[in-house]
Amino acid sequence: MTERAPFHPTEVLLLGPGPSPVSHRVLAAQSAPVLGHLDPEFLGLMDRVKADLRALFSTENDFTLPISATGSAGMEACIVNLVEPGDRVVVGIHGVFGERMKDLVQRQGGNAIEVRADYGTALDSAAMAQAIANGDTKLVCFVHAETSTGVLQPPEPICAAAKGAGALVLMDCVTSLGGTRVALDEWGVDAAYSGTQKCLGVPPGLSPVSFSEAALEKARNRKNKPTSWYLDVNLLSSYWGSDRVYHHTAPISSIYGLAAGLDDVFDEGMEARFERHRAAAQSLYTELETIGLSCLVPENLRTPMLTSVVVPDGVDPGAVQKHLRSAHHIEVGGGLGTLKGKVWRIGLMGHGARETSVRRVVTALRDALAR
Amino acid sequence: MTERAPFHPTEVLLLGPGPSPVSHRVLAAQSAPVLGHLDPEFLGLMDRVKADLRALFSTENDFTLPISATGSAGMEACIVNLVEPGDRVVVGIHGVFGERMKDLVQRQGGNAIEVRADYGTALDSAAMAQAIANGDTKLVCFVHAETSTGVLQPPEPICAAAKGAGALVLMDCVTSLGGTRVALDEWGVDAAYSGTQKCLGVPPGLSPVSFSEAALEKARNRKNKPTSWYLDVNLLSSYWGSDRVYHHTAPISSIYGLAAGLDDVFDEGMEARFERHRAAAQSLYTELETIGLSCLVPENLRTPMLTSVVVPDGVDPGAVQKHLRSAHHIEVGGGLGTLKGKVWRIGLMGHGARETSVRRVVTALRDALAR
């Protein structure tokens, strides 16, 4: 019998919107022997992961754990548990991920009230506050760092308006967690979700989420069960909590990877990590200028981990991406939604947020544009 | 700064209901460099995985792919796409996973008609046929290999009854796929889901699913979108099909692992693999008898990959499991649902379905029972 040819992926420097570069420690952790999902050693690791995630989210929320699926499933977990048919939900939309939240709210029968801002700008807090006050709002949703544009949204005014109206707050932290400060308890965020493949520097596959007591209470007091069994927080609580009731078979290797990624985060220190992301972004802005490229988002609104770069007139953005990938082994992202064909998205996330990444991508871009 | 202590899991022989033992090839594949989820090399690997899964499911279904979450999410993917509010759905229940299907049907607003059989027995085909004929049945659901009991359900009579009534058929293959013959097209199964952590010998985290054209048509012609965005087959088709439209960020490392696991399957050959599972099970039955233990399920109904062993009177099943784990580094499962405390579940799955596993677990059981 002939053995099948093994798959040997090329080493690509991942500077798109995610996945981001992964450290050797994390990759090695994923090849450790697999334990059972109720094994005492594994249960201990789950507790460690929960504690680390609480520190990163800056929260005391007991329900803070990785959902066994990617970041989009984290969004779904929050919305299916927190939205009941007929609920008035204010959704801030200034990029693709806000659009997706609205779609999910509607799939649960929620009444989604949109507050829109142009892609590349921030949501207007006053417009959000007005929409929130304009009815019996149950939930307010917005994206902290919009991965489709590179805008970092100031959370405090939106959270304050929601609290004033007695509404819960759901914040998307997919791209912000691990790369910039996230402070759920201080800001008054009731539910949040993230992904492992951005600033945590772990392969895609898990979605860290956190629910406050108020959010759990809403989930517990629903008239009907949520439409999802897999993402039902009441069932997840029983497995990840002290009951250890079997729910689903946790993705063991992925959780090993996440635990190792969290080791990377806390060995470096959260503040040092955030500063590294800021410094790398600052260097990217400067270097892009030297080759005549400009950023989509005004500097005061930019999120350090993802920069949207305007495609110059007459340049084929896809051809540049292909050249970067084939000649330089670098991945950068294209535009999504209304920005399709108009921007490149350069991610400096997790393990990849460093000066050497900036040099390599800017040198490669100069080469591609000169062709 | 002190570095955190690394996590070094004990090597445990996994002979429970899953996860099952994983080969070194699969573990090593999970530590390969991460590619982007739209990278051409990764898209090529996706196509290879799809083709391999079609061979394992014995189907021509174009929509055959791994859902980016565990086996339970595969169940959810099938039901959220195929059930609309008010649909009459016949669900065969003879174990925990049938119960779960019913719960999920109800969460979608479906009208679940239960056909029950005792845990440890098979569903009665005539009772299923009668329930199907008794109304305008849209979907018929049953479990091929009930992981909670160890029963292998003959699929043909149920499928024939469903076809006769113009209903779609959904079959749970979580424990059967890769360990015994599954033939979707021949049997007339319209939708099926599995998990990676059983007879495929891959860590948990992905759920291979397959939809026939008739099932896709049902999903395309729904009155309303399914309640799940993450598991919407119309959106998943666009990413896994020729369009390659971004949906979510696929779990790259997990798919590397699955691809390597499929390499293991086809290097060995499907028939040889099924025969290995049969032989290991046969040996387990014989060896259990020598130490005075009996199986719950009559031999003609047993699924080779999972055997429920009756706990003798006066024995504490949990204490035995603990001794196996601590003194012998072996995991076996306990009973679920109505079988809680009454059986142990011994899995001989994937890489672990071999004579050495049988020797080790039976020797360890003898030791535990003698204490």
XYZ file of C-alpha atoms in Angstrom:
742
model
C 0.000 0.000 0.000
C 1.443 3.419 -0.940
C 1.370 5.992 1.834
C -0.353 9.253 1.094
C 1.777 12.328 0.534
C 2.005 14.364 3.752
C 0.740 17.950 3.773
C 3.560 20.406 4.449
C 2.192 23.941 4.551
C 4.453 26.810 3.540
C 5.495 29.099 6.403
C 3.557 32.283 5.725
C 3.882 35.484 7.775
C 0.246 36.078 8.693
C -0.379 39.832 8.575
C -4.019 39.768 7.500
C -7.110 40.129 9.708
C -6.394 36.727 11.289
C -5.310 34.042 11.779
C -2.210 35.681 13.212
C 1.274 34.180 13.712
C 1.431 31.457 16.333
C 4.365 30.861 18.683
C 6.228 27.550 18.760
C 5.041 27.024 22.323
C 1.425 27.129 21.183
C 2.005 24.877 18.167
C 3.881 22.360 20.302
C 1.103 22.342 22.917
C -1.358 21.217 20.247
C 0.550 17.983 19.731
C 0.487 16.922 23.404
C -1.290 13.646 24.267
C -5.075 13.998 24.266
C -6.879 13.658 27.610
C -10.558 12.886 28.162
C -12.872 15.896 28.452
C -13.787 14.950 32.018
C -10.259 13.919 33.055
C -9.155 15.579 36.331
C -5.998 16.985 34.718
C -8.059 18.488 31.925
C -10.602 19.931 34.365
C -7.693 21.632 36.135
C -6.532 23.138 32.850
C -10.061 24.406 32.176
C -9.997 26.252 35.503
C -6.632 27.811 34.634
C -7.945 28.955 31.252
C -11.025 30.480 32.885
C -8.928 32.402 35.403
C -6.590 33.701 32.685
C -9.489 34.820 30.510
C -11.049 36.659 33.444
C -7.804 38.592 33.864
C -7.689 39.468 30.150
C -11.325 40.586 30.067
C -10.752 42.434 33.394
C -13.799 40.862 34.944
C -14.926 38.891 37.964
C -17.552 37.084 35.853
C -17.599 33.435 36.854
C -19.033 32.524 33.445
C -15.899 33.276 31.415
C -14.814 30.418 29.167
C -13.947 29.440 25.610
C -16.896 28.372 23.441
C -15.959 25.251 21.411
C -16.110 26.972 18.017
C -14.694 30.067 16.301
C -15.289 33.765 17.100
C -18.469 33.985 15.025
C -19.960 31.254 17.197
C -19.131 33.414 20.223
C -21.264 36.165 18.724
C -23.997 33.617 18.143
C -23.697 32.277 21.704
C -24.252 35.744 23.138
C -27.182 36.648 20.910
C -29.102 33.351 21.044
C -29.002 33.441 24.843
C -29.739 37.140 25.325
C -32.375 37.857 22.673
C -35.964 36.672 22.921
C -38.575 37.116 20.183
C -39.839 40.699 20.171
C -36.941 42.112 22.224
C -35.892 45.600 21.186
C -32.165 45.468 20.438
C -30.090 48.494 19.427
C -27.233 47.472 17.114
C -24.408 49.811 16.187
C -23.289 49.126 12.612
C -20.116 50.582 11.157
C -18.658 47.497 9.528
C -19.307 43.900 8.513
C -19.409 42.523 12.044
C -22.125 44.941 13.135
C -24.155 43.782 10.115
C -23.709 40.193 11.240
C -24.923 41.002 14.762
C -28.085 42.514 13.310
C -28.683 39.433 11.149
C -28.330 37.190 14.193
C -30.671 39.321 16.312
C -33.287 39.038 13.579
C -32.841 35.275 13.301
C -33.867 35.062 16.978
C -36.977 37.127 16.294
C -35.513 40.233 17.911
C -36.501 43.749 16.826
C -33.156 45.138 15.632
C -32.889 48.942 15.698
C -29.901 49.980 13.572
C -27.633 52.897 14.307
C -25.304 53.300 11.356
C -22.023 55.088 10.733
C -19.884 55.038 7.587
C -17.404 52.180 7.346
C -14.094 53.583 8.604
C -15.658 55.923 11.174
C -16.793 55.331 14.758
C -20.380 55.076 15.951
C -21.837 58.354 17.181
C -22.449 57.936 20.914
C -25.264 60.501 20.946
C -27.070 58.681 18.139
C -26.661 55.410 20.044
C -27.976 57.017 23.260
C -30.978 58.421 21.442
C -31.854 55.072 19.858
C -31.491 53.366 23.232
C -33.797 55.876 24.965
C -36.350 55.695 22.170
C -38.127 52.564 23.427
C -37.947 49.656 25.861
C -34.433 48.584 24.870
C -33.370 45.177 26.214
C -29.909 44.879 24.688
C -27.312 47.156 23.086
C -24.728 45.599 20.726
C -21.578 47.073 19.273
C -18.116 46.105 18.081
C -15.080 47.227 20.074
C -12.502 46.834 17.297
C -14.152 46.518 13.859
C -11.997 44.000 11.986
C -13.481 45.019 8.648
C -12.347 48.653 8.971
C -9.788 49.003 11.784
C -11.824 51.392 13.957
C -11.543 51.230 17.765
C -14.872 52.261 19.302
C -14.838 54.104 22.676
C -17.110 51.893 24.801
C -17.856 54.049 27.867
C -20.521 56.454 26.528
C -22.498 53.635 24.891
C -22.349 51.509 28.053
C -23.445 54.472 30.190
C -26.448 55.139 27.962
C -27.446 51.480 28.069
C -27.152 51.296 31.866
C -29.259 54.436 32.177
C -32.013 52.700 30.222
C -31.717 49.384 32.085
C -30.463 47.564 28.983
C -27.762 44.906 28.828
C -24.614 45.564 26.790
C -22.983 43.097 24.382
C -19.530 43.979 23.032
C -17.571 42.215 20.263
C -13.921 41.894 21.403
C -12.803 39.521 18.673
C -9.908 41.683 17.555
C -9.263 43.713 20.709
C -8.778 41.002 23.362
C -5.100 40.451 24.103
C -3.954 43.427 22.017
C -5.460 46.405 23.803
C -7.153 47.012 27.123
C -10.574 45.407 27.583
C -12.276 46.156 30.914
C -15.706 44.587 31.057
C -16.509 45.301 34.714
C -15.231 48.881 34.713
C -17.063 49.745 31.494
C -20.260 47.902 32.411
C -20.280 45.357 29.604
C -22.604 42.406 30.354
C -21.565 40.011 27.636
C -18.536 39.845 25.375
C -16.943 37.402 22.970
C -13.593 37.107 21.262
C -11.595 34.724 19.072
C -8.293 32.990 19.645
C -6.780 33.729 16.218
C -6.195 37.467 16.583
C -4.237 39.098 19.403
C -4.165 35.959 21.541
C -1.863 34.426 18.923
C -3.570 31.021 18.951
C -4.970 29.153 15.918
C -8.660 29.733 15.151
C -11.171 27.386 16.731
C -12.271 28.786 20.077
C -14.230 31.814 21.191
C -13.627 33.193 24.694
C -16.884 34.605 26.070
C -17.916 36.251 29.318
C -21.388 36.789 30.809
C -22.173 38.987 33.832
C -24.663 37.874 36.495
C -27.284 40.138 34.890
C -26.720 38.498 31.517
C -26.952 35.011 33.034
C -30.162 36.010 34.783
C -31.682 37.071 31.469
C -30.642 33.703 29.998
C -32.057 31.798 32.986
C -35.397 33.612 32.949
C -36.196 33.230 29.258
C -39.728 32.208 28.356
C -38.410 29.585 25.924
C -35.090 27.792 25.633
C -32.667 29.465 23.230
C -32.760 28.105 19.663
C -29.279 26.637 20.135
C -28.577 23.628 22.305
C -24.818 23.744 21.602
C -24.469 27.342 22.789
C -27.020 27.299 25.639
C -25.212 29.029 28.539
C -27.269 27.188 31.129
C -25.958 23.871 29.799
C -22.426 25.215 29.321
C -22.401 26.425 32.936
C -22.990 22.886 34.147
C -19.955 21.532 32.268
C -17.536 24.393 32.907
C -18.820 24.989 36.436
C -18.393 22.808 39.512
C -21.068 20.304 38.373
C -18.921 19.027 35.464
C -22.017 17.675 33.744
C -21.207 16.261 30.307
C -22.482 18.598 27.609
C -20.325 18.189 24.519
C -16.817 16.786 24.041
C -14.509 19.770 24.457
C -11.854 20.287 21.747
C -8.922 19.155 23.891
C -5.992 20.042 21.594
C -7.392 23.487 20.865
C -7.713 24.188 24.572
C -4.093 23.069 25.083
C -3.178 25.649 22.432
C -5.223 28.372 24.087
C -3.707 27.614 27.500
C -0.205 27.925 26.012
C -1.188 31.160 24.271
C -2.367 32.534 27.599
C 0.986 31.492 29.080
C 2.605 33.625 26.356
C 0.364 36.559 27.276
C 1.056 36.463 30.999
C 4.771 35.691 30.678
C 5.006 38.883 28.623
C 2.560 40.818 30.798
C -0.667 42.408 29.587
C 0.606 46.002 29.648
C 3.813 45.118 27.801
C 1.772 43.261 25.214
C -0.587 46.176 24.639
C 2.414 48.521 24.347
C 4.023 46.194 21.785
C 0.851 46.342 19.677
C 0.790 50.173 19.940
C 4.454 50.505 18.997
C 4.187 48.161 16.015
C 1.162 50.051 14.701
C 2.899 53.410 15.124
C 5.860 52.118 13.163
C 3.541 50.831 10.417
C 1.862 54.249 10.026
C 5.270 55.903 9.633
C 6.604 53.334 7.187
C 3.467 53.347 5.033
C 3.843 57.102 4.629
C 7.380 56.678 3.341
C 6.066 54.585 0.434
C 3.163 56.926 -0.265
C 0.306 54.843 1.188
C -2.389 56.254 3.461
C -4.691 54.775 6.085
C -8.485 54.734 5.795
C -9.229 55.562 9.429
C -8.294 58.875 11.148
C -5.421 58.219 13.556
C -7.402 58.958 16.730
C -9.911 56.217 15.848
C -7.492 53.516 14.716
C -7.225 50.206 16.454
C -3.532 49.314 16.718
C -3.897 45.674 15.683
C -5.579 46.192 12.323
C -4.874 48.930 9.790
C -6.915 49.514 6.630
C -4.643 50.875 3.901
C -6.208 52.706 0.969
C -5.498 51.043 -2.410
C -4.033 53.733 -4.698
C -5.869 54.564 -7.946
C -5.015 52.211 -10.779
C -3.628 49.456 -8.558
C -5.182 45.959 -8.604
C -5.405 45.061 -4.901
C -5.744 41.318 -5.529
C -2.621 41.209 -7.706
C -0.616 42.892 -4.942
C -1.891 40.375 -2.370
C -0.983 37.505 -4.690
C 2.540 38.863 -5.188
C 3.025 39.293 -1.428
C 1.908 35.718 -0.854
C 3.913 34.062 -3.636
C 7.113 36.133 -3.699
C 7.361 37.155 -0.041
C 5.286 34.528 1.840
C 3.238 37.249 3.494
C -0.532 37.296 3.855
C -2.453 40.571 4.084
C -6.240 40.880 3.861
C -8.515 42.527 1.309
C -11.547 44.745 1.964
C -14.890 43.357 3.119
C -18.412 44.633 2.458
C -18.499 48.217 1.163
C -14.686 48.341 1.349
C -14.179 45.418 -1.037
C -11.453 46.317 -3.547
C -10.780 49.642 -1.800
C -8.416 48.705 1.039
C -5.867 46.189 2.196
C -6.115 45.137 5.798
C -2.803 44.709 7.590
C -2.952 42.940 10.918
C -0.203 43.259 13.515
C -1.628 40.859 16.005
C -0.381 38.736 18.861
C 2.947 37.141 18.047
C 3.132 39.141 14.767
C 2.895 42.623 16.286
C 6.556 43.565 15.992
C 8.980 45.752 14.090
C 10.286 42.892 11.888
C 6.751 42.283 10.598
C 6.420 45.964 9.722
C 9.731 45.947 7.807
C 8.858 42.816 5.890
C 5.379 43.880 4.842
C 6.320 47.443 3.886
C 9.340 46.269 1.873
C 7.163 43.704 0.129
C 4.452 46.281 -0.607
C 7.031 48.640 -2.099
C 8.247 45.792 -4.308
C 4.717 44.892 -5.398
C 3.739 48.482 -6.186
C 6.927 49.023 -8.214
C 6.051 46.177 -10.599
C 9.693 37.517 35.103
C 9.149 33.869 36.032
C 7.895 31.668 33.228
C 4.699 29.767 33.844
C 4.883 26.047 34.446
C 4.153 24.156 31.234
C 1.212 21.761 31.093
C 2.353 18.187 30.501
C -0.663 15.888 30.302
C -0.292 12.275 31.376
C -0.473 9.744 28.535
C -3.823 8.072 29.092
C -5.135 5.152 27.034
C -8.510 6.526 25.952
C -11.011 3.667 26.008
C -14.118 5.647 26.906
C -16.845 6.911 24.574
C -14.393 9.417 23.044
C -12.037 11.138 22.633
C -10.195 8.084 21.334
C -6.421 7.534 21.016
C -4.755 9.750 18.414
C -1.845 8.678 16.195
C 1.481 10.523 16.226
C 0.892 11.564 12.618
C -2.297 13.372 13.608
C -0.747 15.026 16.676
C 2.259 16.169 14.649
C 0.007 17.606 11.919
C -1.601 19.874 14.505
C 1.686 21.634 15.124
C 2.339 22.540 11.473
C 2.580 26.255 10.576
C -0.818 27.941 10.409
C -2.036 29.132 6.991
C -4.748 31.704 6.296
C -8.278 30.352 5.880
C -8.411 31.594 2.270
C -4.825 30.609 1.418
C -4.611 28.576 -1.832
C -2.718 25.749 -0.110
C -5.384 25.571 2.571
C -8.211 25.622 0.019
C -6.531 22.649 -1.662
C -6.475 20.793 1.644
C -10.169 21.568 2.160
C -10.946 19.904 -1.178
C -8.929 16.841 -0.189
C -10.796 16.582 3.125
C -14.146 16.872 1.354
C -13.260 14.094 -1.105
C -12.063 11.805 1.691
C -15.199 12.397 3.740
C -17.386 11.601 0.719
C -15.603 8.262 0.425
C -16.123 7.504 4.129
C -19.814 8.448 4.047
C -20.153 6.516 0.719
C -21.867 9.436 -0.937
C -21.655 11.662 -3.990
C -23.040 14.607 -1.961
C -21.125 17.727 -2.930
C -22.012 19.299 0.438
C -19.830 17.043 2.584
C -17.506 18.952 4.910
C -16.396 19.384 8.515
C -18.442 21.864 10.560
C -16.098 24.053 12.653
C -17.274 22.719 16.019
C -17.750 19.371 17.759
C -20.143 16.527 16.887
C -23.056 18.001 18.830
C -22.825 21.082 16.622
C -23.124 18.796 13.601
C -26.432 17.563 15.004
C -27.462 21.163 15.504
C -26.360 22.110 11.961
C -28.593 19.428 10.471
C -31.645 20.212 12.562
C -31.544 24.029 12.390
C -31.349 23.852 8.592
C -33.889 21.073 8.033
C -36.614 21.875 10.566
C -39.050 24.774 10.180
C -41.627 25.774 12.797
C -44.570 23.379 12.708
C -42.754 20.645 10.760
C -43.730 17.135 11.797
C -40.507 15.305 12.720
C -40.363 11.664 13.787
C -37.509 11.062 16.228
C -36.359 7.602 17.257
C -35.210 7.647 20.877
C -33.316 4.764 22.477
C -30.533 6.670 24.154
C -29.235 10.080 25.191
C -28.465 11.264 21.673
C -31.986 10.611 20.440
C -33.243 12.689 23.385
C -30.948 15.495 22.323
C -32.257 15.406 18.734
C -35.794 15.786 20.043
C -34.777 18.757 22.207
C -33.178 20.443 19.201
C -36.198 19.825 16.964
C -38.396 21.461 19.600
C -36.040 24.438 19.940
C -36.660 25.107 16.213
C -40.425 24.987 16.754
C -40.735 21.557 15.151
C -43.446 19.100 16.163
C -41.389 16.182 17.491
C -43.141 12.791 17.390
C -41.253 10.383 19.645
C -40.808 6.691 18.976
C -39.157 5.157 22.020
C -37.339 1.944 22.757
C -35.603 0.909 25.977
C -32.020 2.038 26.367
C -29.880 -0.883 25.245
C -32.322 -2.103 22.596
C -32.823 -1.072 18.951
C -35.697 1.010 17.615
C -38.605 -1.030 16.286
C -38.748 -0.421 12.529
C -42.485 -1.122 12.357
C -43.170 1.425 15.096
C -41.041 3.972 13.247
C -42.869 3.248 9.968
C -46.236 3.644 11.640
C -45.281 6.971 13.219
C -43.962 8.191 9.876
C -47.155 7.224 8.030
C -49.352 8.748 10.712
C -49.172 12.327 9.398
C -47.386 14.668 7.011
C -43.871 13.773 8.165
C -41.138 16.095 6.901
C -38.103 14.563 8.582
C -37.144 11.294 10.272
C -34.231 11.304 12.750
C -32.384 8.422 14.325
C -28.988 7.466 15.675
C -26.917 4.873 13.805
C -24.623 3.913 16.704
C -26.004 5.085 20.067
C -22.934 6.126 22.051
C -24.877 6.075 25.310
C -25.794 2.380 25.007
C -23.690 0.720 22.304
C -26.576 -0.279 20.020
C -26.091 -0.339 16.223
C -29.397 0.492 14.546
C -30.186 -1.147 11.161
C -30.880 1.897 8.948
C -32.511 0.407 5.821
C -36.088 -0.233 7.028
C -36.369 3.225 8.603
C -34.998 4.922 5.485
C -37.386 2.947 3.265
C -40.390 3.977 5.354
C -39.306 7.617 5.245
C -38.799 7.546 1.477
C -42.231 5.979 1.026
C -43.741 8.924 2.885
C -41.678 11.562 1.061
C -39.802 12.512 4.236
C -36.117 13.369 4.541
C -33.863 11.195 6.708
C -31.296 12.478 9.207
C -28.864 9.931 10.702
C -26.401 10.455 13.561
C -23.079 8.811 12.570
C -20.984 10.278 15.386
C -19.720 6.928 16.602
C -20.096 4.832 13.452
C -18.156 6.844 10.852
C -14.707 5.385 10.285
C -15.368 2.285 12.383
C -18.129 0.511 10.504
C -19.760 0.827 7.103
C -21.808 3.975 6.515
C -23.497 4.183 3.093
C -25.599 7.327 2.829
C -26.503 7.068 -0.866
C -27.289 3.351 -0.846
C -29.437 3.614 2.289
C -31.149 6.842 1.225
C -29.954 9.060 4.092
C -30.360 12.782 3.259
C -28.325 14.320 6.042
C -25.761 12.908 8.426
C -23.224 14.191 10.928
C -20.293 12.716 12.779
C -17.440 13.736 15.080
C -13.696 13.476 14.684
C -12.941 12.089 18.145
C -14.384 8.601 17.788
C -13.453 6.134 15.035
C -11.662 8.749 12.919
C -8.996 8.897 15.658
C -8.673 12.692 15.594
C -9.025 15.057 18.578
C -12.499 16.495 19.177
C -13.328 19.799 17.514
C -14.864 19.136 14.099
C -18.075 17.562 12.886
C -18.124 16.029 9.386
C -21.581 16.513 7.864
C -23.187 15.601 4.556
C -26.360 16.930 2.904
C -28.054 15.426 -0.156
C -29.488 17.647 -2.915
C -32.965 17.105 -1.460
C -31.767 18.260 1.959
C -30.074 21.328 0.465
C -33.248 22.134 -1.416
C -35.237 22.051 1.819
C -32.668 24.418 3.358
C -32.737 26.751 0.336
C -36.529 26.952 0.210
C -37.161 27.720 3.876
C -39.671 30.459 4.639
C -37.284 32.042 7.136
C -33.533 31.840 7.597
C -32.444 29.171 10.099
C -31.965 30.433 13.654
C -28.213 29.845 13.354
C -25.937 32.029 11.246
C -22.846 29.972 12.107
C -24.378 26.706 10.902
C -26.408 28.041 7.933
C -25.648 25.580 5.116
C -26.329 28.194 2.436
C -23.525 30.359 3.859
C -21.235 27.373 4.483
C -21.693 26.286 0.848
C -20.286 29.592 -0.343
C -17.086 29.191 1.684
C -16.492 25.477 1.122
C -17.753 25.590 -2.492
C -16.121 27.207 -5.503
C -17.116 30.739 -4.445
C -14.760 30.747 -1.436
C -16.754 33.548 0.182
C -15.491 34.365 3.676
C -17.911 33.065 6.279
C -15.978 32.346 9.457
C -12.280 31.704 10.100
C -11.864 27.952 9.753
C -9.993 26.133 12.557
C -6.813 25.548 10.567
C -4.871 23.287 12.960
C -7.903 21.096 13.597
C -8.378 20.615 9.867
C -4.695 19.669 9.524
C -5.369 17.026 12.176
C -8.474 15.756 10.412
C -6.636 15.561 7.076
C -3.888 13.492 8.708
C -6.492 11.271 10.381
C -8.076 10.666 6.980
C -4.612 9.773 5.663
C -4.451 7.146 8.431
C -7.869 5.812 7.393
C -7.059 5.473 3.696
C -3.521 4.180 4.192
C -5.078 1.373 6.228
C -8.087 0.981 3.919
C -11.710 1.309 4.983
C -12.507 -2.413 4.938
C -9.388 -3.311 6.923
C -10.255 -0.616 9.443
C -13.820 -1.870 9.896
C -12.503 -5.423 10.273
C -10.028 -4.258 12.935
C -12.900 -2.707 14.904
C -14.932 -5.924 14.597
C -12.029 -8.119 15.699
C -11.168 -5.945 18.705
C -14.799 -5.947 19.853
C -15.049 -9.720 19.475
C -11.942 -10.140 21.578
C -13.357 -7.788 24.232
C -16.585 -9.823 24.515
C -14.568 -13.016 25.049
C -12.192 -11.490 27.575
C -14.967 -9.826 29.589
C -16.625 -13.208 29.958
C -13.435 -14.676 31.419
C -13.584 -12.169 34.273
C -17.321 -12.624 34.798
C -18.592 -9.386 33.274
C -21.532 -9.201 30.887
C -22.611 -6.778 28.180
C -25.829 -4.762 28.295
C -26.745 -5.140 24.628
C -27.592 -8.470 22.913
C -24.705 -9.457 20.637
C -26.648 -9.090 17.365
C -27.396 -5.432 18.171
C -23.968 -4.382 19.445
C -21.943 -1.709 17.738
C -18.299 -2.896 17.657
C -16.773 0.434 18.702
C -18.612 0.895 21.979
C -19.547 -1.764 24.514
C -21.721 -1.142 27.566
C -20.615 -3.443 30.385
C -23.034 -4.144 33.238
C -21.696 -3.062 36.648
C -21.951 -6.082 38.984
C -24.067 -5.784 42.128
C -22.236 -4.191 45.024
C -19.519 -2.582 42.900
C -19.022 1.194 42.904
C -18.595 2.031 39.199
C -16.936 5.403 39.845
C -14.332 3.883 42.170
C -13.394 1.375 39.466
C -13.051 4.138 36.873
C -10.855 6.139 39.256
C -8.602 3.156 39.896
C -8.262 2.486 36.151
C -7.297 6.092 35.559
C -4.868 6.487 38.437
C -3.219 3.056 38.640
C -3.384 2.000 34.981
C -3.687 5.286 33.035
C -6.794 4.031 31.269
C -10.017 5.959 30.734
C -13.344 4.184 30.396
C -16.743 5.910 30.439
C -19.656 5.731 32.860
C -23.333 5.415 32.065
C -25.435 8.313 30.778
C -29.126 9.079 31.266
C -31.131 6.097 32.534
C -27.940 3.986 32.511
C -26.075 6.250 34.950
C -24.330 4.108 37.567
C -25.428 0.895 35.826
C -22.808 0.410 33.111
C -19.290 1.208 32.091
C -18.790 2.180 28.466
C -15.663 0.790 26.839
C -14.736 2.327 23.521
C -12.439 0.574 21.055
C -12.305 3.341 18.512
C -10.002 4.454 15.735
C -6.373 4.072 16.722
C -7.396 2.345 19.977
C -9.365 -0.539 18.415
C -6.759 -3.259 18.875
C -5.919 -6.360 20.865
C -3.405 -4.573 23.138
C -6.149 -2.184 24.277
C -8.390 -5.138 25.111
C -5.638 -6.829 27.150
C -4.829 -3.682 29.069
C -8.385 -2.749 29.952
C -9.489 -6.262 30.912
C -6.387 -6.802 33.058
C -6.974 -3.463 34.736
C -10.659 -4.239 35.324
C -9.762 -7.561 36.908
C -7.331 -5.745 39.195
C -9.919 -3.115 40.138
C -12.650 -5.671 40.861
C -10.324 -7.753 43.032
C -9.694 -4.833 45.378
